[in-house]
Each structure stands twice: as C-alpha cells, then as structure tokens.
Amino acid sequence: MPRFSIIVPVFKVQGFLHECIDSVLGQSYPDFEVIAVDDRSPDGCGAILDAYAARDERVRVLHLPENVGLGRARNAGLERARGDYVLFLDSDDFYTPGLLAAVADRLGSAEDPDILVFDHVRTHWWGRGGPSDASVLLAAAGQDVFSLRESPQYAHLFLVAWNKAYRRAFFQQHALRYQPGLYEDAPVTYRSMVLAERIACLNRIGVEYRQRRQGAITKTPGRRHFDIFPQYEGLFAFLEERDDLAWARPPLFERALDHMLFVIAREDRVTAADRPAFHREMRAFHDRHRPADFTPPQGPRGTEMRLLASSPYASYAALRAGRGLRALAGAGKRRTVGRASKAARRAAYGVRSKLPLDPHLAVYSATHHAGVHGDPAAIHAKARELAPHIRGVWVVRQDAVDALPPGTDYVTPGSRGYHAVAARATYWVNNVNWPGALPKRPGSVHLQTHQGTPLKHMGADLLDKPGARHGFSVPKMLHRADRWDLSLVANRHSELVWDRAYPCHFTSLRTGSPRNDVLVDAPAQRAAAVRERLSIPAGNTVVLYAPTRREYRRGGHVDRIDLARFAADLGAGHTLVVRLHPSLATGTARGLGLADLHARGVLVDATDEPHVEDVMLASDVLVTDYSALMFDYANLDRPIVVHADDWAAYAASRGAYFDITAEAPGHVSRSYRELAWLFASGTWQDAEAAGLRAAFRARFCEFDDGRAAERVVRTVLLGERPAPPQPAPLLPAPATERAPSLN
C-alpha cells in the first residue's frame, strides 16, 4: 500500500500534461501511486498517459467511457486509490520539487492528521506571481494541529482540492464525493474541514497553479457559473441536518456569500445580462440559509451582504457603481490633498535651502531606505564615537521603522522632517543612489559606499544587457550618480570598475569597506551570540549558503541546490544556514521549501538577520554562486566554495568583470555531485583551497584592515588625513573561540 495516491483528472491539456506528470514522477519521495483519469479527452492525452504507464509502474491510467467532468473524474480515481493519503492534482498544474517529502515529514510530525493543507503560487503565462493570500495563515499555524471549530479563521484558506492531503480513511468514513458542475471543490472542502478533528498546515508552496491565458472554464462567462448555487445548497442541506455542526453555519454562510459576491463581480464569469438572475439566486440562498446568529463582517463586503438581505438587484448594482465613484472621488481628493501637502513641503524645503548648510548635519540611508545596515551603518556608528558633534539622521521607509535600533534619529521619505533635513545637510551617505527629486546643494558632500566588490556588470556596463537592466534607465541612474563626490573602494579592482561603470565626476577613496571592519577583527564572542540566537548546536560546523539572484529568470529566484538533500549529505555535526539575496526575501523563494525546512529544523533560514556580517561571523565556510558576499567573507580567511553550475548562463545574462570559476577564492563545483563530494571528502578545506583563498584575499581585501570606518570619518567628516590602509595579516579567524583553524 503506497503512502500517497495522487489523482490526476485529465481533459484537453496535452500541452501541459507532460510537465504535470513529470513533476510528480520526479519527486524525491518515491512511495506513491498516480491514478490518471482520462475523462474522455478528445486530444492526445490518453496516449500520453498510456506511455507514462508503460514506463513507470506507479502510473495507473483509467480511461472513462464518457466525459463526466472534473468532480466525477476525481470520484472515479478515488474508487481505485490505495494510499494512506489522497492528493488531487489538476492536470494543467504541477508540483514543486520536494513537495511529497515535505508532506510525508509533516504528516509524521503531526501524527497523521485528517487533513494537511499546503501552499501554492499562481503561475501566469508571463511568469510566477507572488505569495498567496494563504501564506500568512499557514505560517501562523506553525506545527500546531487544530480543528476548524477551535480556529475558524482557517475557513479562509483557498477552497480547492489540490492544496491538501486527505487521510483516505477519513474521506471514506464521511463519504466525501465531488458533485458535477463548476465550484465542485467548495462543498467538499468546507464539509471536510468542519468534520476533521485534526488539521495541520505545511508552510510550503507545493503547487504551481497555472493561470491559463485561454481555455480555463472558471474564466469563461456563461450560465455554468450558476452551478455555485446547487453546490452550496448541498453543503447547507448537510449542515442543517447536523445539530452538532450548528457552530459551523455562520462562518461557512459568510464564506458562501463572499464566494458568490466574488463570482458576480467578475466580468469573465457572469455576464451583465445574467447578473440580475444571479443576484436573485443569491438572495434566495441568503433567505433560506441565513443563521439567526450571523453577523456580516466589517468593511465593503459586509455592506454588500447587508444590502443583499433587503434590496433588489438595482440597489446592489447602484451600490457597486456608487462605491466605485466614491472611491474614485475619494482617491482624487486624497491625491489633491497629497499634491498640496507635497507642494507645501517643497516650498518649505525651498525656504530652508536658502539658509547655509549645517556643517554638523549628516543624512544616512541604506538599500533604498530599508534600515540601518551596511557601510552607512558602520560609518554612522564610528561617527557617533569620533565626531559626536555631527548629528546623524537616517532616512527610513515607514515599514522599516519598527526594526530600527533604539535611539535612532530618523525621518521617513517625503515627510516634513525629511525635507527639513535634506535642505541643510552637509554630508550625504548612501550605498545606492539618492532619489533625484531634490537638487544637490553646492557645498554638500555625497559619499557613495556601494554594496560590495563588483563581480557582475553594473551601471553603464549594463547597456548591452537588456535583461539585467529591465525596469530601470541607465541614463537616469547615471544622472543620479552625478551627485557623487566620493566613492569608497576596498580594492583597485573596484576602483577601476566604478570609473568605467559610472562615468561621473567623483573621487575614489581607498578606505576599505567600513562594514567589513568587524570581519577583520572577527570577535568570537559576537559569533557565539549569533549562533546561540540561531539555535545552532554547540560544536557544529556551520555551512553558510548564500545564493544570488538570476537575471535570466523572472523574479530572480532559481533553485540551484536541493537544500534538504544538501543538509542531509552534510551529516551530523553540521548546520546548514541559508541567507537569501535581499531582493528574494519577500517573494516566493522561502515558500518553495526554505520556510518549511527551517520550521522542521532541517536548516536555519537567516535571511531576516538584520546584519549579514553577523551571519558570516557565525559560519565556518561559505558556499555561494556569484554573490558579492564572497569578497567580504574573504576577510575572515575561512574556506569558500563557489557552486557554479550555471556560470555560462549567468555571465551571458548579467555580464561579469572576470571569470570567477578561473580566479576563485576556493574550490569550484559545477554540479551538485561535485559539491557534495567536496564536503564528504574534506577537500573544501584542504591546502589548495587555502592557497586560492590567500591569493583572492590579497587581491580583493587589499584596503580592508579593520579601520575603514574610522578612516572615512576622519577623512570626510573631520577633514583629517589618516594613514593609508595596511593589508591585514593572512590569519584565519575561527567562527568561535572553540573552533580550530580550518587550514
């Protein structure tokens, strides 16, 4: 008996079917059967399925004698299922790698719940979308097991068949079956959720939910969308027969009305001519099934539900049209107020900008106002020590304010305080460009710190890389770079690149990178504190994996390594720590497996650690692809492994200033097999690796001597001429005091 039965109903999807079935058969977890139900598909789907069945005994094909529709095709597959758990997969969708292994592990930790719910991502013809609305609920559930009565908010999970694993005995016990017609998922989903005594969640994207450009039934207008009413009639007939389920009627009634209001508002579902009749059906459903204790929710949807109880379609239509007009009018009014306020702030800026610059005022920003970190943070900290008479003010986005260190003096972009500071600040410190809205005042000093040593093409060098510069203008970027007075460099390679990539009038300062001062000093006690915060077992070797984004893939995220496999292959005594590129932190990358693996203790997700320097200090070895982090990490003189399995594609799409595989800071792997062997054999820390690292460090950590921040403050803020940087000695810095040298 297999652990999983995966039921795939198939109809007119021959262009997508290979990707669907391959995504199942390619799973790392092998204990499953695929029951593919050919719903009398008129294209080549039946032959495709038979070919799969001939090659893989796990695939069983059921050819139906006539077309019965999605719901009854699922039922037919259910009759032949033998697995402990049943999963459904629509044949134009596909599984993400590692899903079944993650589901199996979560079912084990939850002690075989009735239902396990996992996440999905919408995949459009033009690319993958963002996180689903369910992701917050799934993350909040954590490792808990609950019932819907205990946690009614989980009735808001996406009501489809394919984002769940059902215990087959539970499905059979309650005779759960799909009805013919559209919206067949809703009654089975809600009925199963209210009957389940134990529900668990898996915060992992398991299904790529294809949004077909054409051909999707749910996006084809017509009377078939009236099927929603018999589907919910069946659900409420069941609920009203069960006194023990009276608690479920109000929340599910609200969900049913919400679903109906969603459908009637969609032009690609209900035509304008059919809306009055659809509305009458909604009112009839409302009048028949409204629980006595039902209270509509707050907000616009609640207003629609209240109106449904007392008004004809004309009033509903007027409400929707009127609300739209009021919303537009309100938005216009707000925009007018915003313009006036903006104009007033600019006027105030104009007045203040006629006053002399304040020689005791410096303004700081990092990574588009994301918080206090990087080189600007290191300079600011040293300025508070050496130049306390200079007030340092940070420009920080409103959504980042709560994470600021206590006592941070800050303003938010566009605010009155921002304009007041911008009008008179003498010193401007940033690691990206400042917005070009406010003119640069003569006499002000703009210091560009950059974000590390460049491997990939930057600035004007992106002109012949249209994919890499998609979404921004190189001429506009260079116009903003014309504000720079000073450019910090950590090595002569960077100095040459910045001169080429940014043909502007600035002076290079050979100071080193201020944020790397702590890496040169490498305080063991700070590393130990980070390890404790990340719950890393004492004595473990910490492998830091820091992948960068790819310009050849929309969204930038590409899974180059099976993280669960890598963590397992590293073996006992090792902890895998993952640090995503900041641009990937809020996308789908974590939902595709990282968040789940972190929750289960397979690895540590350190993406949200505020200071990447702390993560580097806590590690013993860095595995990266083409991240600029390797140049900073070299200051620690700890092993670095470059995983370059797609170097040709990366270099072609983004461009690179040199071949990192030929001038690497350590061993290079070009396949996962090579990467695993480097660690299994101990080669990652051999003498050859040390020699490569020493040459790399001598070249790219040339000006990093642990005094870069001090050098910047004395040169720029205090007008002194400090001693030039002295190369740091080539001594390995252990991650903690107990760690031996890795050479």
XYZ file of C-alpha atoms in Angstrom, residues 82-698:
617
model
C -4.933 2.539 -2.259
C -2.746 5.081 -0.462
C -2.888 6.164 3.150
C -3.436 9.721 1.921
C -5.161 11.062 -1.163
C -3.957 14.140 -3.039
C -5.559 15.720 -6.083
C -3.628 17.479 -8.829
C -5.219 19.267 -11.768
C -3.549 18.224 -14.991
C -2.528 21.718 -16.088
C -0.812 22.396 -12.742
C 2.369 20.837 -11.376
C 4.157 20.043 -8.129
C 7.207 21.896 -6.868
C 10.360 19.841 -6.191
C 10.471 18.170 -2.784
C 6.769 18.596 -2.016
C 5.935 14.949 -1.277
C 8.953 14.535 1.006
C 7.874 17.632 2.928
C 4.266 16.385 3.123
C 5.433 12.982 4.385
C 7.600 14.592 7.065
C 4.825 16.935 8.190
C 2.283 14.120 8.363
C 4.715 12.227 10.549
C 5.321 15.149 12.907
C 1.568 15.804 13.115
C 0.847 12.115 13.778
C -1.317 11.562 10.694
C -3.953 14.317 10.816
C -7.211 14.091 8.881
C -6.167 16.915 6.558
C -2.870 18.588 5.735
C -3.056 21.931 3.899
C -0.114 23.348 1.945
C 0.513 26.481 -0.109
C 0.508 27.322 -3.818
C 1.682 30.020 -6.179
C -0.137 31.330 -9.246
C 1.917 30.783 -12.385
C 0.816 33.023 -15.242
C 1.789 32.641 -18.876
C 4.145 35.592 -18.355
C 5.723 34.321 -15.117
C 5.229 33.346 -11.496
C 3.161 35.536 -9.196
C 3.801 36.483 -5.578
C 2.949 34.753 -2.287
C -0.638 33.550 -1.914
C -3.182 35.036 0.463
C -2.990 31.788 2.448
C 0.720 32.084 3.218
C 0.201 34.171 6.366
C -2.338 31.716 7.810
C -0.143 28.721 7.013
C 2.871 30.356 8.629
C 0.829 31.259 11.713
C -0.260 27.632 12.165
C 3.324 26.512 12.620
C 3.484 22.954 13.958
C 0.055 23.085 15.629
C -2.735 20.613 14.959
C -6.253 22.029 15.340
C -9.909 21.768 14.383
C -11.860 24.396 12.462
C -14.088 24.957 15.471
C -11.022 25.906 17.512
C -9.533 28.027 14.726
C -12.354 29.287 12.457
C -10.025 31.670 10.619
C -8.781 28.674 8.629
C -12.101 28.609 6.774
C -10.458 31.394 4.729
C -7.913 29.004 3.211
C -8.140 28.557 -0.555
C -11.117 26.229 -1.141
C -9.688 23.855 -3.745
C -8.985 20.141 -3.808
C -5.328 20.245 -4.836
C -3.760 22.083 -1.876
C -4.500 19.321 0.623
C -3.573 15.788 1.560
C -6.612 13.887 2.883
C -6.378 10.794 5.050
C -8.144 8.273 2.813
C -9.903 6.536 5.709
C -11.303 9.919 6.788
C -12.532 10.593 3.240
C -14.207 7.170 3.124
C -15.679 7.401 6.616
C -17.585 10.564 5.724
C -18.436 9.536 2.140
C -16.913 12.696 0.729
C -17.528 12.927 -3.005
C -17.425 15.680 -5.615
C -20.613 16.749 -7.358
C -20.903 17.525 -11.087
C -20.613 21.096 -12.304
C -18.387 24.064 -11.532
C -17.313 25.032 -7.992
C -17.290 21.360 -7.015
C -14.345 21.988 -4.647
C -16.265 24.246 -2.277
C -18.723 21.826 -0.609
C -16.152 19.042 -0.230
C -13.528 21.436 1.143
C -15.825 23.006 3.724
C -17.532 19.747 4.655
C -14.202 18.026 5.221
C -12.806 20.963 7.184
C -15.740 21.061 9.636
C -15.701 17.270 10.054
C -11.963 16.962 10.575
C -10.874 16.618 14.165
C -7.208 17.191 13.357
C -5.978 19.648 10.707
C -2.321 20.507 10.138
C -0.599 23.025 7.876
C 2.593 22.973 5.853
C 4.010 26.402 5.099
C 5.425 25.396 1.744
C 4.468 26.137 -1.850
C 3.531 22.756 -3.233
C 1.600 23.525 -6.405
C 2.280 25.819 -9.321
C -1.314 26.864 -10.061
C -1.329 27.616 -13.769
C -3.341 30.661 -14.825
C -4.123 29.737 -18.389
C -4.334 32.606 -20.827
C -7.279 30.927 -22.565
C -9.388 27.851 -22.007
C -9.908 27.963 -18.239
C -13.543 27.047 -17.517
C -13.782 29.265 -14.456
C -12.833 32.270 -16.591
C -15.333 31.601 -19.378
C -18.533 33.687 -18.985
C -21.841 31.825 -19.095
C -24.691 30.222 -17.208
C -22.425 27.446 -15.935
C -21.393 29.767 -13.123
C -24.891 29.332 -11.667
C -23.593 25.886 -10.608
C -22.324 27.592 -7.485
C -25.849 27.590 -6.027
C -26.596 23.834 -6.056
C -23.068 23.235 -4.746
C -23.677 25.384 -1.678
C -27.285 24.150 -1.345
C -25.877 20.661 -0.906
C -23.395 21.849 1.695
C -26.006 23.666 3.779
C -28.512 20.838 3.487
C -25.848 18.677 5.108
C -25.015 21.262 7.798
C -28.659 21.851 8.701
C -29.204 18.143 9.243
C -26.454 18.047 11.859
C -27.196 19.798 15.150
C -23.629 19.108 16.250
C -22.397 21.325 13.392
C -24.531 24.361 14.220
C -21.341 26.235 15.172
C -20.128 25.960 11.576
C -23.136 27.539 9.871
C -22.345 31.243 10.493
C -18.695 31.154 9.336
C -19.481 28.994 6.311
C -22.514 31.123 5.436
C -20.219 34.150 5.375
C -17.739 32.232 3.194
C -20.509 31.149 0.807
C -21.821 34.694 0.365
C -18.289 36.005 -0.089
C -17.695 33.431 -2.811
C -20.947 34.324 -4.604
C -20.237 38.059 -4.424
C -16.786 37.401 -5.833
C -18.261 35.491 -8.774
C -20.983 38.013 -9.647
C -18.423 40.828 -9.721
C -16.227 39.070 -12.293
C -16.931 40.012 -15.884
C -15.141 36.871 -17.041
C -17.688 34.735 -15.174
C -21.147 36.284 -15.011
C -22.289 38.363 -17.979
C -24.034 41.682 -17.445
C -27.252 40.188 -18.804
C -27.143 37.329 -16.276
C -26.354 39.391 -13.198
C -29.946 40.173 -12.156
C -30.813 36.454 -12.229
C -27.592 35.573 -10.399
C -28.425 38.175 -7.767
C -31.922 36.722 -7.290
C -30.374 33.320 -6.663
C -28.030 34.867 -4.116
C -30.953 36.500 -2.283
C -32.883 33.253 -2.290
C -29.902 31.386 -0.848
C -29.478 34.123 1.755
C -33.121 33.988 2.812
C -33.185 30.174 3.030
C -29.985 29.617 4.952
C -29.079 32.730 6.938
C -28.283 31.581 10.512
C -30.048 33.524 13.236
C -26.727 34.452 14.847
C -24.989 35.525 11.617
C -23.336 38.956 11.669
C -21.860 40.294 8.414
C -18.178 41.231 8.583
C -16.976 44.807 8.668
C -15.989 46.619 5.505
C -17.317 46.774 1.934
C -18.046 43.032 1.718
C -20.169 43.222 4.855
C -22.082 46.154 3.384
C -22.863 44.086 0.288
C -24.103 41.228 2.473
C -26.369 43.527 4.469
C -27.798 45.016 1.304
C -28.444 41.541 -0.074
C -30.918 40.905 2.725
C -33.130 43.892 1.979
C -32.668 45.257 -1.521
C -33.246 44.202 -5.141
C -30.530 43.915 -7.757
C -30.892 47.547 -8.818
C -29.837 48.700 -5.350
C -26.905 46.301 -5.308
C -25.756 47.495 -8.743
C -26.118 51.102 -7.680
C -24.115 50.411 -4.537
C -21.266 48.889 -6.515
C -21.299 51.668 -9.077
C -21.668 54.327 -6.414
C -18.915 52.879 -4.273
C -16.681 52.885 -7.307
C -17.484 56.544 -7.989
C -16.958 57.485 -4.368
C -13.691 55.569 -4.295
C -12.506 57.414 -7.388
C -13.661 60.707 -5.967
C -12.020 59.974 -2.659
C -8.805 58.952 -4.339
C -8.855 62.106 -6.386
C -9.435 64.166 -3.289
C -6.634 62.430 -1.484
C -4.355 62.997 -4.447
C -5.272 66.677 -4.414
C -4.505 66.898 -0.722
C -1.308 64.933 -1.306
C -0.241 67.310 -4.059
C -0.946 70.295 -1.902
C 0.927 68.792 1.005
C 3.818 67.852 -1.246
C 3.873 71.318 -2.714
C 3.862 72.788 0.787
C 6.746 70.593 1.830
C 8.726 71.541 -1.242
C 8.002 75.179 -0.582
C 9.319 74.772 2.945
C 12.351 72.977 1.504
C 12.916 75.916 -0.842
C 12.908 78.340 2.063
C 15.283 76.246 4.171
C 17.595 75.566 1.243
C 18.346 79.281 1.085
C 19.871 79.025 4.559
C 23.520 77.966 4.930
C 24.319 74.271 5.041
C 24.563 72.859 8.529
C 28.163 71.611 8.944
C 27.003 69.467 11.871
C 24.299 67.521 9.998
C 24.741 64.214 8.125
C 21.989 62.176 6.498
C 22.299 58.403 6.017
C 20.428 55.776 4.031
C 20.961 52.133 3.072
C 19.419 49.982 0.354
C 16.537 52.255 -0.642
C 15.780 53.353 2.923
C 15.397 49.758 4.190
C 17.000 50.322 7.610
C 20.282 50.779 9.439
C 22.868 48.417 7.975
C 25.831 48.048 5.656
C 28.612 50.566 5.169
C 26.446 53.585 6.075
C 25.627 51.988 9.444
C 29.302 51.302 10.186
C 30.228 54.881 9.278
C 27.387 56.272 11.393
C 28.431 54.204 14.411
C 32.027 55.369 14.150
C 30.914 58.987 13.637
C 28.982 58.892 16.907
C 32.232 57.887 18.584
C 34.722 60.188 16.823
C 32.508 63.079 15.696
C 29.645 63.305 18.194
C 29.081 66.957 17.296
C 27.740 65.871 13.888
C 24.111 64.822 14.086
C 23.380 61.726 12.018
C 19.817 61.308 10.714
C 18.618 58.200 8.867
C 16.083 58.169 6.046
C 13.980 55.052 6.624
C 10.814 53.729 4.988
C 7.770 53.649 7.235
C 7.566 49.842 7.059
C 11.114 49.557 8.421
C 10.741 51.923 11.360
C 9.809 49.279 13.935
C 13.062 47.393 13.320
C 15.324 50.398 13.953
C 17.855 50.205 16.788
C 16.706 52.063 19.896
C 17.560 55.753 19.867
C 17.889 56.033 16.072
C 17.309 59.575 14.818
C 15.286 59.144 11.626
C 12.883 60.692 9.126
C 10.645 58.987 6.587
C 10.891 59.748 2.845
C 8.790 62.689 1.696
C 7.886 63.802 5.205
C 8.233 67.338 6.553
C 11.202 66.191 8.621
C 12.826 64.650 5.553
C 12.620 67.921 3.628
C 13.944 69.837 6.628
C 16.993 67.568 6.896
C 17.548 67.403 3.135
C 17.531 71.188 2.834
C 20.501 71.729 5.136
C 22.530 68.510 5.476
C 26.189 68.851 4.554
C 27.008 65.130 4.417
C 25.024 62.508 2.495
C 25.975 58.835 2.941
C 24.285 56.069 0.950
C 25.053 52.672 -0.607
C 22.645 53.272 -3.508
C 21.596 56.405 -5.364
C 19.505 59.077 -3.713
C 16.233 59.936 -5.486
C 16.718 62.751 -7.951
C 13.692 64.810 -6.853
C 15.661 67.250 -4.696
C 18.572 69.177 -6.205
C 22.027 68.765 -4.742
C 23.124 71.881 -2.925
C 26.566 73.317 -3.687
C 28.932 72.531 -0.843
C 27.210 69.332 0.219
C 29.310 66.168 0.186
C 27.789 62.989 -1.219
C 29.546 59.777 -0.242
C 28.734 56.610 -2.203
C 29.737 53.449 -0.330
C 28.399 50.898 -2.857
C 27.305 47.405 -1.790
C 30.487 45.409 -2.101
C 33.066 44.461 -4.680
C 31.553 44.049 -8.162
C 31.675 40.728 -9.974
C 28.599 41.302 -12.124
C 28.209 44.219 -14.526
C 26.978 47.493 -13.074
C 25.967 50.953 -14.271
C 26.796 51.832 -17.865
C 28.135 48.323 -18.449
C 24.516 47.102 -18.391
C 23.664 48.928 -21.605
C 24.263 45.783 -23.663
C 22.461 43.558 -21.123
C 18.765 44.413 -21.618
C 17.526 41.623 -19.363
C 19.710 42.728 -16.461
C 18.622 46.365 -16.694
C 14.939 45.599 -17.211
C 12.827 48.125 -15.328
C 15.298 50.946 -14.938
C 17.027 53.531 -17.070
C 20.816 53.623 -17.221
C 20.895 57.323 -18.249
C 18.675 58.270 -15.296
C 20.819 56.174 -12.969
C 23.954 57.941 -14.178
C 22.255 61.312 -13.778
C 21.692 60.493 -10.105
C 25.277 59.249 -9.821
C 26.447 62.674 -10.968
C 25.719 63.767 -7.375
C 28.568 61.644 -6.021
C 31.604 63.441 -4.680
C 33.377 60.473 -3.120
C 33.351 56.745 -3.864
C 34.652 54.195 -1.355
C 36.693 51.260 -2.620
C 38.074 48.154 -0.927
C 40.478 47.264 -3.720
C 41.888 48.526 -7.001
C 39.598 46.214 -8.953
C 36.575 48.097 -7.595
C 38.216 51.438 -8.288
C 38.694 50.572 -11.959
C 35.189 49.157 -12.311
C 33.448 52.159 -10.755
C 35.390 54.513 -13.027
C 34.183 52.531 -16.029
C 30.629 51.721 -14.894
C 29.864 55.229 -13.583
C 31.469 57.805 -15.902
C 30.788 60.657 -13.484
C 32.843 63.247 -11.610
C 33.816 61.696 -8.272
C 36.966 60.909 -6.335
C 37.809 57.394 -5.178
C 38.724 56.901 -1.525
C 40.908 53.882 -0.840
C 39.495 53.337 2.614
C 38.317 49.736 2.604
C 34.715 48.712 3.332
C 33.547 50.003 6.741
C 31.062 47.158 7.223
C 33.968 44.703 6.920
C 35.863 46.114 9.886
C 34.118 43.633 12.161
C 35.150 40.760 9.859
C 38.797 41.740 10.073
C 38.608 41.882 13.854
C 36.251 38.830 13.965
C 35.164 38.948 17.631
C 34.496 35.356 18.689
C 32.031 36.395 21.396
C 29.808 38.111 18.814
C 29.820 34.992 16.638
C 28.914 32.841 19.629
C 25.973 35.125 20.444
C 24.676 34.838 16.887
C 24.976 31.043 16.988
C 23.003 30.968 20.204
C 20.329 33.253 18.728
C 20.014 30.969 15.703
C 19.852 27.848 17.935
C 22.911 26.272 16.330
C 24.176 23.321 18.406
C 27.489 23.924 20.135
C 30.442 22.484 18.277
C 28.679 22.190 14.911
C 30.403 23.229 11.703
C 28.245 25.955 10.159
C 27.934 25.924 6.373
C 26.567 29.240 5.098
C 24.809 29.030 1.728
C 24.244 32.457 0.134
C 22.855 32.308 -3.422
C 22.388 35.409 -5.556
C 19.550 36.319 -7.932
C 19.423 35.382 -11.626
C 18.598 37.874 -14.328
C 17.699 35.095 -16.737
C 14.651 34.113 -14.653
C 11.664 36.357 -14.000
C 11.622 37.176 -10.296
C 15.301 36.275 -9.937
C 14.866 33.043 -7.957
C 16.268 29.738 -9.215
C 16.690 26.667 -7.003
C 20.228 25.509 -7.785
C 20.540 23.128 -4.823
C 18.111 20.725 -3.143
C 18.541 22.203 0.328
C 17.077 19.231 2.197
C 19.429 16.878 0.383
C 22.436 19.126 1.000
C 21.653 19.381 4.721
C 21.321 15.598 4.931
C 24.507 14.986 2.950
C 26.492 17.310 5.220
C 25.645 14.892 8.013
C 25.767 15.036 11.785
C 27.819 17.807 13.342
C 26.958 20.285 10.574
C 24.339 23.029 10.392
C 23.269 24.461 7.051
C 22.445 28.176 7.270
C 20.772 29.846 4.272
C 20.885 33.555 3.531
C 18.813 34.634 0.528
C 19.650 37.684 -1.559
C 17.659 40.637 -0.094
C 15.680 41.031 -3.326
C 14.325 37.481 -2.902
C 13.380 37.732 0.764
C 9.747 38.798 0.199
C 8.999 36.705 -2.889
C 8.130 33.038 -3.231
C 11.646 31.670 -2.649
C 11.061 30.900 1.008
C 7.642 29.392 0.404
C 9.098 26.924 -2.087
C 10.740 24.991 0.729
C 13.042 27.158 2.801
C 10.444 28.213 5.384
C 9.254 24.638 5.828
C 12.778 23.254 6.229
C 13.571 25.957 8.778
C 10.395 25.182 10.749
C 11.304 21.484 10.850
C 14.873 22.160 11.972
C 16.457 20.777 8.800
C 18.356 24.028 8.317
C 18.434 27.621 9.563
C 16.946 30.429 7.491
C 18.988 33.511 8.387
C 17.571 35.771 5.669
C 15.939 38.048 8.232
C 19.051 38.553 10.331
C 19.471 42.347 10.222
C 23.244 42.290 9.752
C 24.759 39.875 7.265
C 28.132 40.399 8.939
C 26.794 38.528 11.989
C 25.786 35.561 9.843
C 29.232 35.465 8.267
C 30.924 35.637 11.653
C 28.860 32.684 12.891
C 29.798 30.433 9.969
C 32.805 28.233 9.272
C 32.581 28.026 5.485
C 30.722 29.897 2.738
C 29.042 28.204 -0.208
C 27.880 30.699 -2.796
C 27.484 31.057 -6.512
C 28.214 34.583 -7.690
C 27.239 36.678 -4.671
C 29.422 39.671 -3.820
C 29.324 38.296 -0.273
C 32.376 36.190 -1.121
C 34.579 39.279 -1.344
C 33.572 40.354 2.161
C 33.800 36.810 3.526
C 37.384 36.518 2.321
C 38.360 38.900 5.140
C 37.661 36.062 7.573
C 40.158 33.806 5.764
C 37.738 30.903 6.076
C 37.005 28.439 3.276
C 34.816 29.493 0.358
C 33.258 27.110 -2.173
C 31.861 28.507 -5.425
C 28.966 26.480 -6.827
C 28.948 27.492 -10.488
C 26.670 25.028 -12.228
C 25.079 27.775 -14.379
C 28.020 30.139 -14.785
C 27.678 30.385 -18.568
C 24.012 31.394 -18.350
C 24.670 33.846 -15.524
C 27.599 35.523 -17.266
C 25.684 35.765 -20.542
C 22.592 37.323 -18.969
C 24.167 39.640 -16.390
C 27.774 40.041 -17.530
C 30.848 39.654 -15.330
C 34.126 41.532 -14.938
C 36.156 38.330 -14.654
C 35.645 34.575 -14.681
C 35.061 33.622 -11.047
C 35.493 29.931 -11.899
C 39.064 30.630 -13.096
C 40.002 33.074 -10.316
C 38.037 31.570 -7.462
C 38.565 32.012 -3.709
C 38.448 28.242 -3.231
C 37.261 25.078 -4.892
C 34.604 25.304 -7.630
C 31.792 22.786 -8.090
C 29.905 22.553 -11.365
C 27.302 20.014 -10.283
C 25.645 19.015 -7.042
C 27.602 15.776 -7.108
C 30.870 17.726 -7.094
C 29.633 19.979 -4.294
C 28.637 17.041 -2.099
C 31.985 15.346 -2.764
C 33.951 18.454 -1.715
C 32.353 18.261 1.729
C 32.246 14.481 2.092
C 35.948 14.206 1.281
C 37.071 17.227 3.316
C 38.556 18.795 0.189
C 36.703 22.054 0.876
C 39.319 22.950 3.493
C 42.500 21.474 2.019
C 45.808 23.230 1.272
C 44.815 24.052 -2.292
C 41.706 25.841 -1.034
C 43.838 27.840 1.395
C 46.214 28.881 -1.373
C 43.388 30.014 -3.661
C 41.834 31.945 -0.804
C 45.078 33.712 0.068
C 45.525 34.970 -3.492
C 41.901 36.076 -3.663
C 42.109 37.852 -0.329
C 45.295 39.669 -1.280
